[in-house]
Amino acid sequence: MSKEKFQIMTKATEKENLIYSDSSCIVYCNVADFRDDSFWTIILWSENKKDNQQIKLTNVQVLEVYKRINYLTVKELSKQIYVSKLGLIEDAPMSLEIPILEWK
């Protein structure tokens, strides 16, 4: 795989304590407890970077965001993410380069 064109950031004091970002959008997430063996994660909302408007991601886009977050948390922190509706995320992202809003 090539170099990823997205990033995740964490904040210790906010409900939106994990933030996914690529060139097209920002996705605000919540992780229940960063001390857990796996990060229980939920997407709270997402914004289009062009106009800062809240957007609804498709199911395919949501799954790809979770896969990308998992990719970086495994790579950088050696921790997987867990999503209530999906379980542990174990699959690799479909792409490290295509912005999420270009996925249909």
mmCIF file of C-alpha atoms in Angstrom:
data_model
loop_
_atom_site.group_PDB
_atom_site.id
_atom_site.type_symbol
_atom_site.label_atom_id
_atom_site.label_comp_id
_atom_site.label_asym_id
_atom_site.label_seq_id
_atom_site.Cartn_x
_atom_site.Cartn_y
_atom_site.Cartn_z
ATOM 1 C CA MET A 1 0.000 0.000 0.000
ATOM 2 C CA SER A 2 1.094 3.544 -0.584
ATOM 3 C CA LYS A 3 1.404 6.400 1.892
ATOM 4 C CA GLU A 4 -1.881 7.368 3.518
ATOM 5 C CA LYS A 5 -3.426 10.722 2.625
ATOM 6 C CA PHE A 6 -5.443 11.040 5.804
ATOM 7 C CA GLN A 7 -4.794 11.450 9.492
ATOM 8 C CA ILE A 8 -6.369 10.934 12.870
ATOM 9 C CA MET A 9 -5.994 13.207 15.862
ATOM 10 C CA THR A 10 -6.969 12.706 19.478
ATOM 11 C CA LYS A 11 -8.168 15.159 22.110
ATOM 12 C CA ALA A 12 -8.368 14.227 25.763
ATOM 13 C CA THR A 13 -11.007 16.683 26.920
ATOM 14 C CA GLU A 14 -13.780 16.601 24.328
ATOM 15 C CA LYS A 15 -16.630 14.223 23.546
ATOM 16 C CA GLU A 16 -15.265 14.289 19.975
ATOM 17 C CA ASN A 17 -11.982 12.824 21.162
ATOM 18 C CA LEU A 18 -10.884 11.176 17.911
ATOM 19 C CA ILE A 19 -10.962 13.075 14.625
ATOM 20 C CA TYR A 20 -10.435 11.597 11.159
ATOM 21 C CA SER A 21 -9.438 14.041 8.432
ATOM 22 C CA ASP A 22 -8.644 13.842 4.731
ATOM 23 C CA SER A 23 -8.738 16.398 1.912
ATOM 24 C CA SER A 24 -12.527 16.141 1.550
ATOM 25 C CA CYS A 25 -13.956 15.892 5.059
ATOM 26 C CA ILE A 26 -13.551 15.749 8.808
ATOM 27 C CA VAL A 27 -15.221 12.956 10.788
ATOM 28 C CA TYR A 28 -15.718 13.461 14.522
ATOM 29 C CA CYS A 29 -15.709 10.290 16.612
ATOM 30 C CA ASN A 30 -15.843 9.253 20.229
ATOM 31 C CA VAL A 31 -13.668 6.607 21.843
ATOM 32 C CA ALA A 32 -15.042 5.378 25.154
ATOM 33 C CA ASP A 33 -11.679 4.893 26.880
ATOM 34 C CA PHE A 34 -8.229 5.090 25.313
ATOM 35 C CA ARG A 35 -6.884 2.830 28.080
ATOM 36 C CA ASP A 36 -8.906 -0.180 26.835
ATOM 37 C CA ASP A 37 -7.236 -2.950 24.822
ATOM 38 C CA SER A 38 -9.356 -1.956 21.832
ATOM 39 C CA PHE A 39 -10.929 1.423 21.153
ATOM 40 C CA TRP A 40 -14.755 1.326 21.303
ATOM 41 C CA THR A 41 -15.461 3.880 18.608
ATOM 42 C CA ILE A 42 -18.526 5.626 17.190
ATOM 43 C CA ILE A 43 -18.856 8.265 14.499
ATOM 44 C CA LEU A 44 -20.697 11.292 15.884
ATOM 45 C CA TRP A 45 -20.885 13.463 12.759
ATOM 46 C CA SER A 46 -18.983 14.514 9.662
ATOM 47 C CA GLU A 47 -18.315 17.784 7.841
ATOM 48 C CA ASN A 48 -17.544 18.618 4.248
ATOM 49 C CA LYS A 49 -14.299 20.631 4.150
ATOM 50 C CA LYS A 50 -15.463 22.736 1.186
ATOM 51 C CA ASP A 51 -18.272 24.489 3.028
ATOM 52 C CA ASN A 52 -18.039 23.206 6.627
ATOM 53 C CA GLN A 53 -21.560 21.780 6.318
ATOM 54 C CA GLN A 54 -22.557 18.663 8.223
ATOM 55 C CA ILE A 55 -22.960 15.694 5.873
ATOM 56 C CA LYS A 56 -24.266 12.141 6.085
ATOM 57 C CA LEU A 57 -21.814 9.483 4.968
ATOM 58 C CA THR A 58 -22.984 6.414 3.065
ATOM 59 C CA ASN A 59 -22.594 2.984 4.672
ATOM 60 C CA VAL A 60 -19.625 2.304 2.378
ATOM 61 C CA GLN A 61 -17.963 5.574 3.424
ATOM 62 C CA VAL A 62 -18.597 4.882 7.115
ATOM 63 C CA LEU A 63 -17.000 1.441 6.853
ATOM 64 C CA GLU A 64 -13.993 2.906 5.015
ATOM 65 C CA VAL A 65 -13.542 5.574 7.722
ATOM 66 C CA TYR A 66 -13.543 2.870 10.402
ATOM 67 C CA LYS A 67 -11.031 0.796 8.399
ATOM 68 C CA ARG A 68 -8.747 3.811 7.994
ATOM 69 C CA ILE A 69 -8.942 4.724 11.668
ATOM 70 C CA ASN A 70 -8.167 1.109 12.538
ATOM 71 C CA TYR A 71 -5.256 1.060 10.077
ATOM 72 C CA LEU A 72 -3.589 3.999 11.843
ATOM 73 C CA THR A 73 -4.393 2.912 15.412
ATOM 74 C CA VAL A 74 -2.904 -0.531 14.734
ATOM 75 C CA LYS A 75 0.102 1.001 12.966
ATOM 76 C CA GLU A 76 0.823 3.704 15.553
ATOM 77 C CA LEU A 77 -0.655 2.379 18.823
ATOM 78 C CA SER A 78 -0.952 -1.394 18.290
ATOM 79 C CA LYS A 79 -4.680 -1.195 19.124
ATOM 80 C CA GLN A 80 -7.705 -2.189 17.059
ATOM 81 C CA ILE A 81 -11.019 -0.372 17.048
ATOM 82 C CA TYR A 82 -14.339 -1.928 17.982
ATOM 83 C CA VAL A 83 -17.675 -0.711 16.610
ATOM 84 C CA SER A 84 -20.924 -1.876 18.236
ATOM 85 C CA LYS A 85 -22.681 -2.674 14.926
ATOM 86 C CA LEU A 86 -19.617 -4.207 13.236
ATOM 87 C CA GLY A 87 -17.445 -5.743 15.956
ATOM 88 C CA LEU A 88 -13.659 -5.557 15.742
ATOM 89 C CA ILE A 89 -12.487 -3.886 12.568
ATOM 90 C CA GLU A 90 -9.897 -6.172 11.030
ATOM 91 C CA ASP A 91 -10.034 -5.497 7.283
ATOM 92 C CA ALA A 92 -7.551 -3.191 5.599
ATOM 93 C CA PRO A 93 -8.828 0.025 4.014
ATOM 94 C CA MET A 94 -9.732 -0.173 0.329
ATOM 95 C CA SER A 95 -7.515 2.854 -0.331
ATOM 96 C CA LEU A 96 -5.084 5.046 1.550
ATOM 97 C CA GLU A 97 -5.333 7.839 -0.986
ATOM 98 C CA ILE A 98 -8.903 8.394 -2.221
ATOM 99 C CA PRO A 99 -10.763 11.011 -0.134
ATOM 100 C CA ILE A 100 -13.806 9.604 1.656
ATOM 101 C CA LEU A 101 -16.306 11.828 -0.146
ATOM 102 C CA GLU A 102 -15.154 10.389 -3.469
ATOM 103 C CA TRP A 103 -16.334 6.932 -2.309
ATOM 104 C CA LYS A 104 -19.896 6.206 -3.396
#
